[in-house]
XYZ file of N, CA and C in Angstrom:
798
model
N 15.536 9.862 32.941
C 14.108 9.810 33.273
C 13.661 8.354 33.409
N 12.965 8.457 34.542
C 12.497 6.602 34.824
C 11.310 6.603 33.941
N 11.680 5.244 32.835
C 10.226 4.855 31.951
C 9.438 4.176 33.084
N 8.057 3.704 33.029
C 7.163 3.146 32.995
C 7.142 1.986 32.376
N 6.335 1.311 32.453
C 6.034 -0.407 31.969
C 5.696 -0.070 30.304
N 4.757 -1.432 29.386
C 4.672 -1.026 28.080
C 4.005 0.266 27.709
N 3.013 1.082 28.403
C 2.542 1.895 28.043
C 3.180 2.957 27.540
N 4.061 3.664 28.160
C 4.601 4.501 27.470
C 5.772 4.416 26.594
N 5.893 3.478 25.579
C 6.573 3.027 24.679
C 6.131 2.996 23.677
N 6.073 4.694 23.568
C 6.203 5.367 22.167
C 4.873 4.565 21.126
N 3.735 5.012 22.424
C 2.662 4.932 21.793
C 1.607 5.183 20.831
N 2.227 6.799 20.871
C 1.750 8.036 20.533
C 1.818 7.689 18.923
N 1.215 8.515 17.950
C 1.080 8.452 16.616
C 1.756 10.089 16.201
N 2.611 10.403 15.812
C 2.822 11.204 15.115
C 2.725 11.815 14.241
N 2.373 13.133 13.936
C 1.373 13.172 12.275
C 3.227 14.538 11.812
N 3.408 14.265 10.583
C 3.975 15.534 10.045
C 4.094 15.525 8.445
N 4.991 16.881 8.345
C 4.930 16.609 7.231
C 6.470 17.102 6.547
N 7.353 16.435 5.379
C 8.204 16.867 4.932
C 8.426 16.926 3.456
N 9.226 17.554 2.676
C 9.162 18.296 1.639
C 10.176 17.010 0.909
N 9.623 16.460 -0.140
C 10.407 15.238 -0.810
C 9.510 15.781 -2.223
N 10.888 15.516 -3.449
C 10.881 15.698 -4.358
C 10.296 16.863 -4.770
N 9.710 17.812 -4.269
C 8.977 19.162 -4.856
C 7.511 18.938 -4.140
N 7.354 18.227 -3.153
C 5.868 17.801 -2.977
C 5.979 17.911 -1.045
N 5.570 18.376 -0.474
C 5.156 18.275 1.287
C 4.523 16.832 1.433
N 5.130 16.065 1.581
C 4.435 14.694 1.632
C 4.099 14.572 3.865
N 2.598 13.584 3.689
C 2.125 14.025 4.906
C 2.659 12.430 5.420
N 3.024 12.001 6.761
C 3.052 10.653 7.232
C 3.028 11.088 8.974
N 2.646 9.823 8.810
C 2.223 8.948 10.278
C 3.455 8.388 10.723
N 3.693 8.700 11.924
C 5.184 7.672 12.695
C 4.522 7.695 14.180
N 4.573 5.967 14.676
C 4.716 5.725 15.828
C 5.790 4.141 15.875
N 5.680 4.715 17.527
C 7.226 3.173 17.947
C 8.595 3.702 17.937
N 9.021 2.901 18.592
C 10.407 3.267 18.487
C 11.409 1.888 18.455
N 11.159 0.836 17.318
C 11.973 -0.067 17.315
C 12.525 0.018 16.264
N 13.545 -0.896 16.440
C 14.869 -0.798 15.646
C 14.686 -1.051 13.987
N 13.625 -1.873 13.831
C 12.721 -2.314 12.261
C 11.870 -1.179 12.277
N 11.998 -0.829 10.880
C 11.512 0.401 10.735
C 10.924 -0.156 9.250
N 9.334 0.682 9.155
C 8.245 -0.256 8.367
C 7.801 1.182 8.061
N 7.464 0.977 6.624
C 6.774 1.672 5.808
C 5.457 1.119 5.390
N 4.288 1.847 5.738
C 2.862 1.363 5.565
C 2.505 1.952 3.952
N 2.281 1.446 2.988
C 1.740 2.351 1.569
C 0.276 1.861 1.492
N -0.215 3.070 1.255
C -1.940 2.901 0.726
C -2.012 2.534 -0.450
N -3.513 1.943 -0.150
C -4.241 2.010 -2.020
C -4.870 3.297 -2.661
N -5.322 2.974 -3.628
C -6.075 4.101 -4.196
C -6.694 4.881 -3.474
N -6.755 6.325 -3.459
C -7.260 7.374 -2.466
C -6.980 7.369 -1.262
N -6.049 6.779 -1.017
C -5.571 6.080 0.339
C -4.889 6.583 1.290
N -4.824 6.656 2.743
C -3.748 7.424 3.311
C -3.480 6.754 4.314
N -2.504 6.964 5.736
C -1.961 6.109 6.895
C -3.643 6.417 7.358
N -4.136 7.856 7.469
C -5.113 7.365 8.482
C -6.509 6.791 8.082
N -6.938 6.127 7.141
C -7.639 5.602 6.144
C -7.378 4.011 5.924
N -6.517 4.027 6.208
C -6.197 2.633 5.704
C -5.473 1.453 6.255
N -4.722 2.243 7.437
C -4.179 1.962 8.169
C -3.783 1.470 9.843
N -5.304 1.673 10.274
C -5.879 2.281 11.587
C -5.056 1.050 12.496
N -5.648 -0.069 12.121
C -5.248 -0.974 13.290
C -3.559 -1.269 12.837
N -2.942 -0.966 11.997
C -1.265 -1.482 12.174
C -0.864 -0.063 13.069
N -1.466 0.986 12.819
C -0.450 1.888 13.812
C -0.762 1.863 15.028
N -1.818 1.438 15.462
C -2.352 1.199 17.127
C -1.641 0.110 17.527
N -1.702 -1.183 16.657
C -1.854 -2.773 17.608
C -0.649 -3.399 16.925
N 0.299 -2.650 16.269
C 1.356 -2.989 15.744
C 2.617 -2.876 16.808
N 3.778 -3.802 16.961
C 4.480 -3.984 18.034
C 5.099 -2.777 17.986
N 5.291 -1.726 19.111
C 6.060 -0.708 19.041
C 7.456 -0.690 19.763
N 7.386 -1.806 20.605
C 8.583 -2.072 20.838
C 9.585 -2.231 19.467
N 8.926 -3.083 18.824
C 9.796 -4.444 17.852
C 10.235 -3.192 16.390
N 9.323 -2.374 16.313
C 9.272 -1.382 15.325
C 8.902 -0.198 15.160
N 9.242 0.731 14.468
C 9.325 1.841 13.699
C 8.411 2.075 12.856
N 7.181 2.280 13.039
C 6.220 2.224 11.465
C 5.751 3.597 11.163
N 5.942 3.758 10.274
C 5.888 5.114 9.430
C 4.496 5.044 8.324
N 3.300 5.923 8.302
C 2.316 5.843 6.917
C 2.660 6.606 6.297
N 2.534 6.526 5.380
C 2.936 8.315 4.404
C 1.307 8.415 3.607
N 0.777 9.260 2.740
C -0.383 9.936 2.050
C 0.703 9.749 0.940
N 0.774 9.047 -0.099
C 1.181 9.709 -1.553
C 0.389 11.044 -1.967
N 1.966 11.339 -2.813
C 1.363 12.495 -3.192
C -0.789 12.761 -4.027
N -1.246 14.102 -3.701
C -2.352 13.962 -3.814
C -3.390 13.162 -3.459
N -3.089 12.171 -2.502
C -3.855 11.555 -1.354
C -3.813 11.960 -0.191
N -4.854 11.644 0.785
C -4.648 12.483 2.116
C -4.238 13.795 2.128
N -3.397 14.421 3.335
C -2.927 15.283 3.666
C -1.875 15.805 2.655
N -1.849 15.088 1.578
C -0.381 15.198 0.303
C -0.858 15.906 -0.620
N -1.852 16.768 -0.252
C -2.399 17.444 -1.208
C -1.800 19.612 -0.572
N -1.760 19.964 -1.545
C -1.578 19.977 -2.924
C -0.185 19.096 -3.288
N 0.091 18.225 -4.505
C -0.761 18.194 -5.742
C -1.726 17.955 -5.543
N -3.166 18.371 -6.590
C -4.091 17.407 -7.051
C -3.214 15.731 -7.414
N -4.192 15.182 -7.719
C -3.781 13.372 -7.785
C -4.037 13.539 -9.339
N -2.145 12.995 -10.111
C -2.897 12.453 -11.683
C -2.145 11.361 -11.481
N -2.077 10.874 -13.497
C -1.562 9.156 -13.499
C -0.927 9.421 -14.596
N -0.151 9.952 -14.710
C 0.812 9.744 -15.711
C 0.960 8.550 -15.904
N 1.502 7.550 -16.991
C 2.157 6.574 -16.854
C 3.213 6.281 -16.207
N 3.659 6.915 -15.621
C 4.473 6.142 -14.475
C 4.584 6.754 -13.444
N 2.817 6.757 -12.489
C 2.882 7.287 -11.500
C 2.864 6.254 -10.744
N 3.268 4.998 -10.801
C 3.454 3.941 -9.675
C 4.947 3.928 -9.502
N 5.944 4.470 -10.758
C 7.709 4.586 -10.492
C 7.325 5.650 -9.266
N 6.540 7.421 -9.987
C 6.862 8.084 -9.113
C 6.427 7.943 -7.924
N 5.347 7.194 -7.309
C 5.354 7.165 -5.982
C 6.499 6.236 -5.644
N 6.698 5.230 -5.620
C 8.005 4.253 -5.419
C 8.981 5.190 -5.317
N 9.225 6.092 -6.077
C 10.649 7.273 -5.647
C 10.118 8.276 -4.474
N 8.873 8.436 -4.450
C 8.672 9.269 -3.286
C 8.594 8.206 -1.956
N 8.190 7.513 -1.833
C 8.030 6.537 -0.580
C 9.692 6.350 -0.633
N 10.615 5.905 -1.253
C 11.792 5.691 -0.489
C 12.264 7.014 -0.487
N 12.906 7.942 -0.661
C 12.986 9.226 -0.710
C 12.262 9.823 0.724
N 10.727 9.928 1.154
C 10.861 10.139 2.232
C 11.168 9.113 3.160
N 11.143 8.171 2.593
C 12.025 7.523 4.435
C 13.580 7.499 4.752
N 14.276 7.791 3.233
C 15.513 8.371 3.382
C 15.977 10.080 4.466
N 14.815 10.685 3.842
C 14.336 12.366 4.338
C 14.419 11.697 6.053
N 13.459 10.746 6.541
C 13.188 10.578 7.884
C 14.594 10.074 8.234
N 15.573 9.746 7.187
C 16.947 9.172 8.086
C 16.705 7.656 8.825
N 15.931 6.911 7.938
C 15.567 5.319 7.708
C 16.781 4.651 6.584
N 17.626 4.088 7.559
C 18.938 3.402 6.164
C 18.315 2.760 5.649
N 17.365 1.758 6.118
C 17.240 0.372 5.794
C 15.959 0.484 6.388
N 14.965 -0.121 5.804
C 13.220 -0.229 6.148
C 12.469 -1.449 5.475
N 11.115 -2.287 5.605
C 10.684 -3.092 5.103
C 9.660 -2.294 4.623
N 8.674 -2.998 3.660
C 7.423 -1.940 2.992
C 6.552 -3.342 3.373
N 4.986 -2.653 3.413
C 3.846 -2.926 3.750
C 3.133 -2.480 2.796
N 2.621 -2.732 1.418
C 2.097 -2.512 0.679
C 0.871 -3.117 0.236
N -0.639 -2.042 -0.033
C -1.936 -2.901 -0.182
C -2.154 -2.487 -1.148
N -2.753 -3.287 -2.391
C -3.280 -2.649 -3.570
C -2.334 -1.920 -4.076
N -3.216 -0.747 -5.097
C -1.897 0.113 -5.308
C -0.607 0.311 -4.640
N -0.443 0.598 -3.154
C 0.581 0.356 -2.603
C 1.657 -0.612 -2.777
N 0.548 -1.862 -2.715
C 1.489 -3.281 -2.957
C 2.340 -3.018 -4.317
N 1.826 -2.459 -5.442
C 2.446 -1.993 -6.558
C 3.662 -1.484 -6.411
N 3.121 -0.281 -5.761
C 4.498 0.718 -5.689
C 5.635 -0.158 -4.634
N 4.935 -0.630 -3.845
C 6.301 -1.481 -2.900
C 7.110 -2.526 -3.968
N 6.252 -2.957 -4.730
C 7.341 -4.441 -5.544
C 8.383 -3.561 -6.335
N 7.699 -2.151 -7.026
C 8.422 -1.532 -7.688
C 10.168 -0.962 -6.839
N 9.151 -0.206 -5.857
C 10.392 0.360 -4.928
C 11.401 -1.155 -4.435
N 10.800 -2.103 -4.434
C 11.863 -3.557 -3.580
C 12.701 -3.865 -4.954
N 12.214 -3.534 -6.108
C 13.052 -4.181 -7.266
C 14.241 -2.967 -7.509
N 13.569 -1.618 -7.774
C 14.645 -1.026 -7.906
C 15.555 -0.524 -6.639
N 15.392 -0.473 -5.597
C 15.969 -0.029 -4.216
C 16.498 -0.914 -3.511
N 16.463 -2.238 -4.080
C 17.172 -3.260 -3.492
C 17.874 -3.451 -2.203
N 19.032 -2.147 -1.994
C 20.246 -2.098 -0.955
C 19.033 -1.789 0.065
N 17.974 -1.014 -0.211
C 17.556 -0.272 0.992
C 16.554 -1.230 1.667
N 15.598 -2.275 0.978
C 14.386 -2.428 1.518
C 15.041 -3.986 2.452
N 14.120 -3.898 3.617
C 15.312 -4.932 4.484
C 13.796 -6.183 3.804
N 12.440 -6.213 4.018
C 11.380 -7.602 3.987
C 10.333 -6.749 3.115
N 9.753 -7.263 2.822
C 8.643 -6.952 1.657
C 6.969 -7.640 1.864
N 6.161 -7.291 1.953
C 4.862 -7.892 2.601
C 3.885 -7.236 1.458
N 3.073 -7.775 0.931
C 2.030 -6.940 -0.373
C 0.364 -7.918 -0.259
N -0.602 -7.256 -0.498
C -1.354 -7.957 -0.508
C -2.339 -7.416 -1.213
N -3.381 -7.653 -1.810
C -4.637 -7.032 -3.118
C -3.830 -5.953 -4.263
N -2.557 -6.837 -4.481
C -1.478 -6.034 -5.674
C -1.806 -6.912 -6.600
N -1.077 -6.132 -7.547
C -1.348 -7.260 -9.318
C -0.297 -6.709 -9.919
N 0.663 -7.098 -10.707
C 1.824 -7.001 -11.502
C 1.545 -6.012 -13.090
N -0.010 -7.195 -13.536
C -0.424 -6.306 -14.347
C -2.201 -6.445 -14.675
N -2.285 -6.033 -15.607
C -4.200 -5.586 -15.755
C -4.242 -6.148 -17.101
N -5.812 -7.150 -16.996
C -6.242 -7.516 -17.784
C -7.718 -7.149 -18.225
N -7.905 -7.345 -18.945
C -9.700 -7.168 -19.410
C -10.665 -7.128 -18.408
N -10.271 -8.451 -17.711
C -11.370 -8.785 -16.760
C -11.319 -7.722 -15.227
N -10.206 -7.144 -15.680
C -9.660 -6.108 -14.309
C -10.347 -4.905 -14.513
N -10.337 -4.581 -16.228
C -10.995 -3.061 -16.469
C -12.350 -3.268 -16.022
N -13.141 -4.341 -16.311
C -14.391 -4.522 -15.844
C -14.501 -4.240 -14.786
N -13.612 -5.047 -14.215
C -14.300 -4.517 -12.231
C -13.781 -3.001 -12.077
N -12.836 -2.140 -12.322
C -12.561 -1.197 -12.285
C -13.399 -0.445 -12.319
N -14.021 -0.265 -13.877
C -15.328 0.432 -14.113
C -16.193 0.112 -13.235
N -17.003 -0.909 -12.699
C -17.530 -1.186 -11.748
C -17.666 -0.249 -10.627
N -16.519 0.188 -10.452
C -16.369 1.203 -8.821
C -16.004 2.443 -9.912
N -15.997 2.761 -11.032
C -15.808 4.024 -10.976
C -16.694 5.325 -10.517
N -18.252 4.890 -9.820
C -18.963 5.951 -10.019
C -19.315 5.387 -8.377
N -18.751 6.283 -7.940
C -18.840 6.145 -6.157
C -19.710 6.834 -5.596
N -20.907 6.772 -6.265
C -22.118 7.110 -5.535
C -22.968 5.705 -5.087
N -22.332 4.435 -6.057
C -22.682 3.789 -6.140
C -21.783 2.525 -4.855
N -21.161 3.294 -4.031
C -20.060 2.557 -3.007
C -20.567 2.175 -2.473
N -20.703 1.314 -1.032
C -20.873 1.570 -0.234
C -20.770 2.505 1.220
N -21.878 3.139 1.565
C -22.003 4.003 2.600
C -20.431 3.655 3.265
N -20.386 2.699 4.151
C -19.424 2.291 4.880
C -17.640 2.530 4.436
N -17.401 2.373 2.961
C -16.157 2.504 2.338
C -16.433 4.017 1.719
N -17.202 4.822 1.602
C -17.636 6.058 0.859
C -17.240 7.209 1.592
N -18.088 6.846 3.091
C -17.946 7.899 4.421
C -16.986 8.333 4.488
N -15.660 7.638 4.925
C -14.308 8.100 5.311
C -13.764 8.806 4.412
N -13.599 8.685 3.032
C -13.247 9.070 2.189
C -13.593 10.473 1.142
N -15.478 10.474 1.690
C -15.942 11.462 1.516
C -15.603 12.869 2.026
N -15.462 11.971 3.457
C -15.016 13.592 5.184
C -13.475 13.497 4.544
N -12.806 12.758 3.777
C -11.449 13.580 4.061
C -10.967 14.436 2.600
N -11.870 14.051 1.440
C -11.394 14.968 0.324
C -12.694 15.639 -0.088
N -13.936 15.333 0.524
C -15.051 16.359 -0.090
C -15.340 15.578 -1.464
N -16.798 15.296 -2.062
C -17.312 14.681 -2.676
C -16.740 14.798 -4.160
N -16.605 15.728 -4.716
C -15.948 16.038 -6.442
C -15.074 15.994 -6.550
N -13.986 16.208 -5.105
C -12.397 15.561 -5.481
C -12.594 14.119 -5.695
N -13.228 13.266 -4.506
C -13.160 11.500 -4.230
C -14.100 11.291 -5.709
N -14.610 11.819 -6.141
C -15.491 11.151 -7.381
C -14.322 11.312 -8.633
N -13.857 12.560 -8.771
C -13.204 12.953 -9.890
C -11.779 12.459 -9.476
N -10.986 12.090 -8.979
C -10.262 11.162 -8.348
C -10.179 10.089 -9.149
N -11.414 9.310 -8.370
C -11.926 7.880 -8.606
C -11.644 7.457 -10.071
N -12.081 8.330 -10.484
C -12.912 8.242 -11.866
C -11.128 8.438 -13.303
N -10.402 9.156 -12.887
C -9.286 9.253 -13.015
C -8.325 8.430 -13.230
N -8.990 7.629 -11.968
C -7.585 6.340 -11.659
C -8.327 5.318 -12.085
N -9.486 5.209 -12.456
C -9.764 4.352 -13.338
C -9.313 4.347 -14.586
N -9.363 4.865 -15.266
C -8.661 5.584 -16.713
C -7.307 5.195 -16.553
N -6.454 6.203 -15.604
C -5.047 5.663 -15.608
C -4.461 4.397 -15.367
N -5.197 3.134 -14.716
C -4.726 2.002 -14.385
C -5.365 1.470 -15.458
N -5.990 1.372 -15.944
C -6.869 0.684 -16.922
C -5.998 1.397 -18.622
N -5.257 2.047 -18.347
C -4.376 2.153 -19.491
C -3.386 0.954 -19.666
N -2.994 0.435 -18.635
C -2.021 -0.310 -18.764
C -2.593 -2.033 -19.390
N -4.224 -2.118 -19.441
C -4.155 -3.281 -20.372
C -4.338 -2.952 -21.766
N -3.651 -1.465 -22.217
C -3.416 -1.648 -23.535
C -1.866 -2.445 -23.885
N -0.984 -2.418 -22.944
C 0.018 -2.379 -23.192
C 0.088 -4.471 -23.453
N 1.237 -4.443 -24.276
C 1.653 -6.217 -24.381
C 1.380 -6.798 -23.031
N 0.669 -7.912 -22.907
C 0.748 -8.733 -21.367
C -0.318 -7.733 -20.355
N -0.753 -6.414 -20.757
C -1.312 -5.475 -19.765
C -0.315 -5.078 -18.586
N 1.191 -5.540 -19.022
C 2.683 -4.912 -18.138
C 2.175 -4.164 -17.227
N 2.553 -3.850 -15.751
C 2.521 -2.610 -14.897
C 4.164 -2.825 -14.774
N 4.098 -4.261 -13.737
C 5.967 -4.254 -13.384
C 6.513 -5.975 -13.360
N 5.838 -6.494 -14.017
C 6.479 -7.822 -14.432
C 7.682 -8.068 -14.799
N 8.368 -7.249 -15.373
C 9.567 -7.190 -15.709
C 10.568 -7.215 -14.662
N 9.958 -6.049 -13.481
C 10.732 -6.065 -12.005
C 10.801 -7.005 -11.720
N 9.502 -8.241 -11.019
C 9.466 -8.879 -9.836
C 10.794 -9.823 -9.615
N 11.330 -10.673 -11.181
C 12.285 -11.255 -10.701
C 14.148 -10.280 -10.110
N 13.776 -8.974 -10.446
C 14.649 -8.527 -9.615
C 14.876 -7.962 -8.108
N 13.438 -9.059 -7.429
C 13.133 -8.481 -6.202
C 14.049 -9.493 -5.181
N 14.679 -9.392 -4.440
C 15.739 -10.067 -3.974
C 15.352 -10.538 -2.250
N 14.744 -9.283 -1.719
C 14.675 -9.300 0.238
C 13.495 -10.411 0.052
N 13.432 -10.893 1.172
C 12.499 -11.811 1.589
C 11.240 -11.162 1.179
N 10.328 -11.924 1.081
C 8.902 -11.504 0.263
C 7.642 -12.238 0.904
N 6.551 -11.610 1.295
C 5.328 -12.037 1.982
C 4.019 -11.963 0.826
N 3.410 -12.600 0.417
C 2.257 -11.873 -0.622
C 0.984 -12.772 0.315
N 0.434 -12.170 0.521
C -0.999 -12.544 1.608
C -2.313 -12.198 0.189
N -2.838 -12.676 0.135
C -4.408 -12.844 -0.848
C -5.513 -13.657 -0.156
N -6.807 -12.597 0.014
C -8.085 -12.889 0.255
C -8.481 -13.330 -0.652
N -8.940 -14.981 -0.281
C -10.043 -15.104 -1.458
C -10.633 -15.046 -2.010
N -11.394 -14.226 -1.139
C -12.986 -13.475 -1.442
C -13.052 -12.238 -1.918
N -11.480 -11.639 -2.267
C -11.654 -10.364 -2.589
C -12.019 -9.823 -3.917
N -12.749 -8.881 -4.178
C -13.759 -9.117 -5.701
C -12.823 -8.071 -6.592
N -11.989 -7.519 -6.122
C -11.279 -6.282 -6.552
C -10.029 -6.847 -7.604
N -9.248 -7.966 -6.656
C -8.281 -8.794 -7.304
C -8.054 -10.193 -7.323
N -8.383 -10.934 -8.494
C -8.676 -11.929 -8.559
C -7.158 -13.028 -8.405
N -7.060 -13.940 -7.603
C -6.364 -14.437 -7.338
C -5.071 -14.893 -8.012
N -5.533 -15.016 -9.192
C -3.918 -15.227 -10.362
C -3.151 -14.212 -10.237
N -3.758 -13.014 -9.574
C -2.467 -11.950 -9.695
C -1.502 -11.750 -8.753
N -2.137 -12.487 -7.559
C -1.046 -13.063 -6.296
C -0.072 -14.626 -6.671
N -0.632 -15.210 -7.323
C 0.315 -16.636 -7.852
C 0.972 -16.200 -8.742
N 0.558 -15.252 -10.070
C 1.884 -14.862 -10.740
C 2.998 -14.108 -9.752
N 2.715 -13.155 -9.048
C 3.617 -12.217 -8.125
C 4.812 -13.616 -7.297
N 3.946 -14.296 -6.898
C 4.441 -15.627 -6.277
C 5.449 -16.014 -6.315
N 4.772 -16.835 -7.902
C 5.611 -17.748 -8.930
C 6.766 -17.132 -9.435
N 7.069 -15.386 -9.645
C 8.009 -14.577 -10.151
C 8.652 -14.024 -8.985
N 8.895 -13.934 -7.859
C 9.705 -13.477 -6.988
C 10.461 -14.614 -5.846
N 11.636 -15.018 -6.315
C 12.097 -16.183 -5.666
C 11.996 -16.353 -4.528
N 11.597 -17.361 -3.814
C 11.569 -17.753 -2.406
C 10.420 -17.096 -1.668
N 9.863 -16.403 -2.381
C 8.639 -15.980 -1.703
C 7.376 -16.992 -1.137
N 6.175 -16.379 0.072
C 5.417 -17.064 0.076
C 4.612 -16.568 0.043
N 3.594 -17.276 0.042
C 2.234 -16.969 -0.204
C 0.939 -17.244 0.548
N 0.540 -16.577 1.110
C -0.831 -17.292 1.889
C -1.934 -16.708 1.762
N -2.955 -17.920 1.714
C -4.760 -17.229 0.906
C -5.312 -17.309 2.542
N -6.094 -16.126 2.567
C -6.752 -16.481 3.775
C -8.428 -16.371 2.977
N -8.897 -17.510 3.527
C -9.697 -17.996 2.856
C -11.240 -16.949 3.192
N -11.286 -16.690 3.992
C -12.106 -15.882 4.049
C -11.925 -13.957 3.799
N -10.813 -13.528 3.377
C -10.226 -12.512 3.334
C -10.827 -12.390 1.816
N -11.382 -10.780 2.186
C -11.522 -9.147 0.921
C -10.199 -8.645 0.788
N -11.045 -7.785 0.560
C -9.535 -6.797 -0.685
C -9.213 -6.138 1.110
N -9.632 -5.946 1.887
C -9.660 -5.030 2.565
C -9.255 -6.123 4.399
N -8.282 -6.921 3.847
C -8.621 -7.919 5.066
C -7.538 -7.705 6.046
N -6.546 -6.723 5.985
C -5.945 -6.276 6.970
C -7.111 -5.501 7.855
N -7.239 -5.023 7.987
C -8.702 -4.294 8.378
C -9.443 -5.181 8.927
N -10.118 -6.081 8.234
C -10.789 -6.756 8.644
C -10.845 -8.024 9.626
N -9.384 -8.578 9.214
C -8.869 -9.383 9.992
C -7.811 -8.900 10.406
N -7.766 -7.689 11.281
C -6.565 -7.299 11.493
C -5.378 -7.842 12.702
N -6.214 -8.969 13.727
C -5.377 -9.346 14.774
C -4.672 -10.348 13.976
N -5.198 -11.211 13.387
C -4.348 -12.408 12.645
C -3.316 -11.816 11.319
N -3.794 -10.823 10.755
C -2.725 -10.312 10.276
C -1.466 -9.643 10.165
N -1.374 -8.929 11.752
C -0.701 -7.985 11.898
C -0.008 -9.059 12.892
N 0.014 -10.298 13.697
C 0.359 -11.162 13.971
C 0.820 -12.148 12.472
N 0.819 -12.561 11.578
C 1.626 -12.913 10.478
C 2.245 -12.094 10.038
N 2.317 -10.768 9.841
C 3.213 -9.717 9.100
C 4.291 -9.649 10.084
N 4.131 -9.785 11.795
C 5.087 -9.065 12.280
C 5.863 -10.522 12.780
N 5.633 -12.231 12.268
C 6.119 -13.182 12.374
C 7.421 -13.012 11.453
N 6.293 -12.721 10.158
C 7.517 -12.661 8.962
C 8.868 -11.444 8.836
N 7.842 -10.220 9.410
C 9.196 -9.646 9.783
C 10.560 -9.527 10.718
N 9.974 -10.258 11.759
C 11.193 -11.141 13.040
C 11.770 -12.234 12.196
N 11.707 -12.959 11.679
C 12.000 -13.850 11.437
C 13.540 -13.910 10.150
């Protein structure tokens, strides 16, 4: 069959869904290049939520990018969403697990926030598999000053309209509140622990090349938690974009998705 010029190069977004670990996990696949990229959400988070401009304006030649919904986010429902203490291992086993399921040898992760979590986790223990590593509004671990802002957003009536909307239309108001309110509790457990630990212990066993991007301005995660991540994962770099939120893929999404896809050619 005669292709066409860039347009029809596997433009299309793919929605499905496959059965990993006991759970129908939901993901996003478009592109058809040979780098194959795993997108992970943050809290309440899903590919189509969080993700909008990397699966449109992301090179589809150059790559393979896949979103997934952790379990009880998005379309990954049923389960309901809890937090065990080590529901940042178990998503990290479900995110590589389904991209093993998709028949991905070798993949890089794209991790924001919570995501960024579960990616350092999955890059420390999965080592053979993850080819580059990119994280940004992640934190290793939680301190005092973290539960504060936490609580802060736990009562999402109090959101903004603009970050509320999307989230409202896709789980209905008493899931996204009782949710919310949940994962406040469960992340905010971890500054009982020595140091407020999540995965400090990992980072120096993170080995693939490493990207950590931090907004300055972002009120969610305060900047020491990108210089420790830094300072603990060898050879890594680091870049503040000085005008960048928690939310600055999004926001700045041409300049970012142009540095992510530098670092991943490279």
């Amino acid at each position: 069959m005669c292709r066409g010029p860039a347009a029809s190069y596997g433009t299309s977004v793919t929605s499905a869904k496959v059965q990993v670990n006991g759970v129908n996990l939901h993901y996003q696949q478009t592109g058809e290049g040979s780098h194959a990229v795993l997108l992970l959400p943050g809290m309440l988070g899903s590919g189509q939520t969080d993700f909008g401009p990397q699966l449109k304006s992301m090179n589809k030649q150059l790559f393979t990018i896949v979103a997934w919904d952790p379990r009880g986010y998005g379309q990954s429902i049923p389960p309901s969403r809890d937090f065990p203490p080590d529901f940042f291992e178990r998503d990290a086993k479900d995110a590589v697990d389904l991209m093993q399921a998709l028949k991905f040898k070798k993949f890089s992760l794209l991790g924001w926030s919570d995501g960024g979590i579960t990616a350092l986790i999955a890059a420390a223990k999965y080592p053979t598999l993850i080819h580059k590593l990119v994280v940004w509004g992640a934190n290793a671990s939680v301190t005092q000053e973290d539960v504060r802002i936490y609580n802060g957003i736990r009562d999402v009536s109090k959101w903004s309209e603009k970050v509320k909307k999307p989230l409202e239309e896709m789980y209905g108001l008493k899931y996204f509140a009782k949710t919310c309110e949940a994962w406040v509790d469960g992340i905010s457990r971890f500054a009982e622990r020595s140091d407020g630990n999540i995965c400090q212990e990992l980072l120096p066993d993170i080995k693939c090349p490493t990207f950590i991007i931090h907004g300055e301005k972002d009120p969610l995660v305060p900047r020491a938690h990108a210089e420790y991540i830094h300072k603990h994962i060898k050879g890594s770099r680091l870049l503040l974009m000085a005008e960048g939120k928690h939310n600055l893929h999004l926001r700045f999404a041409e300049d970012f998705n142009r540095q992510v896809e530098d670092f991943l050619q490279t």
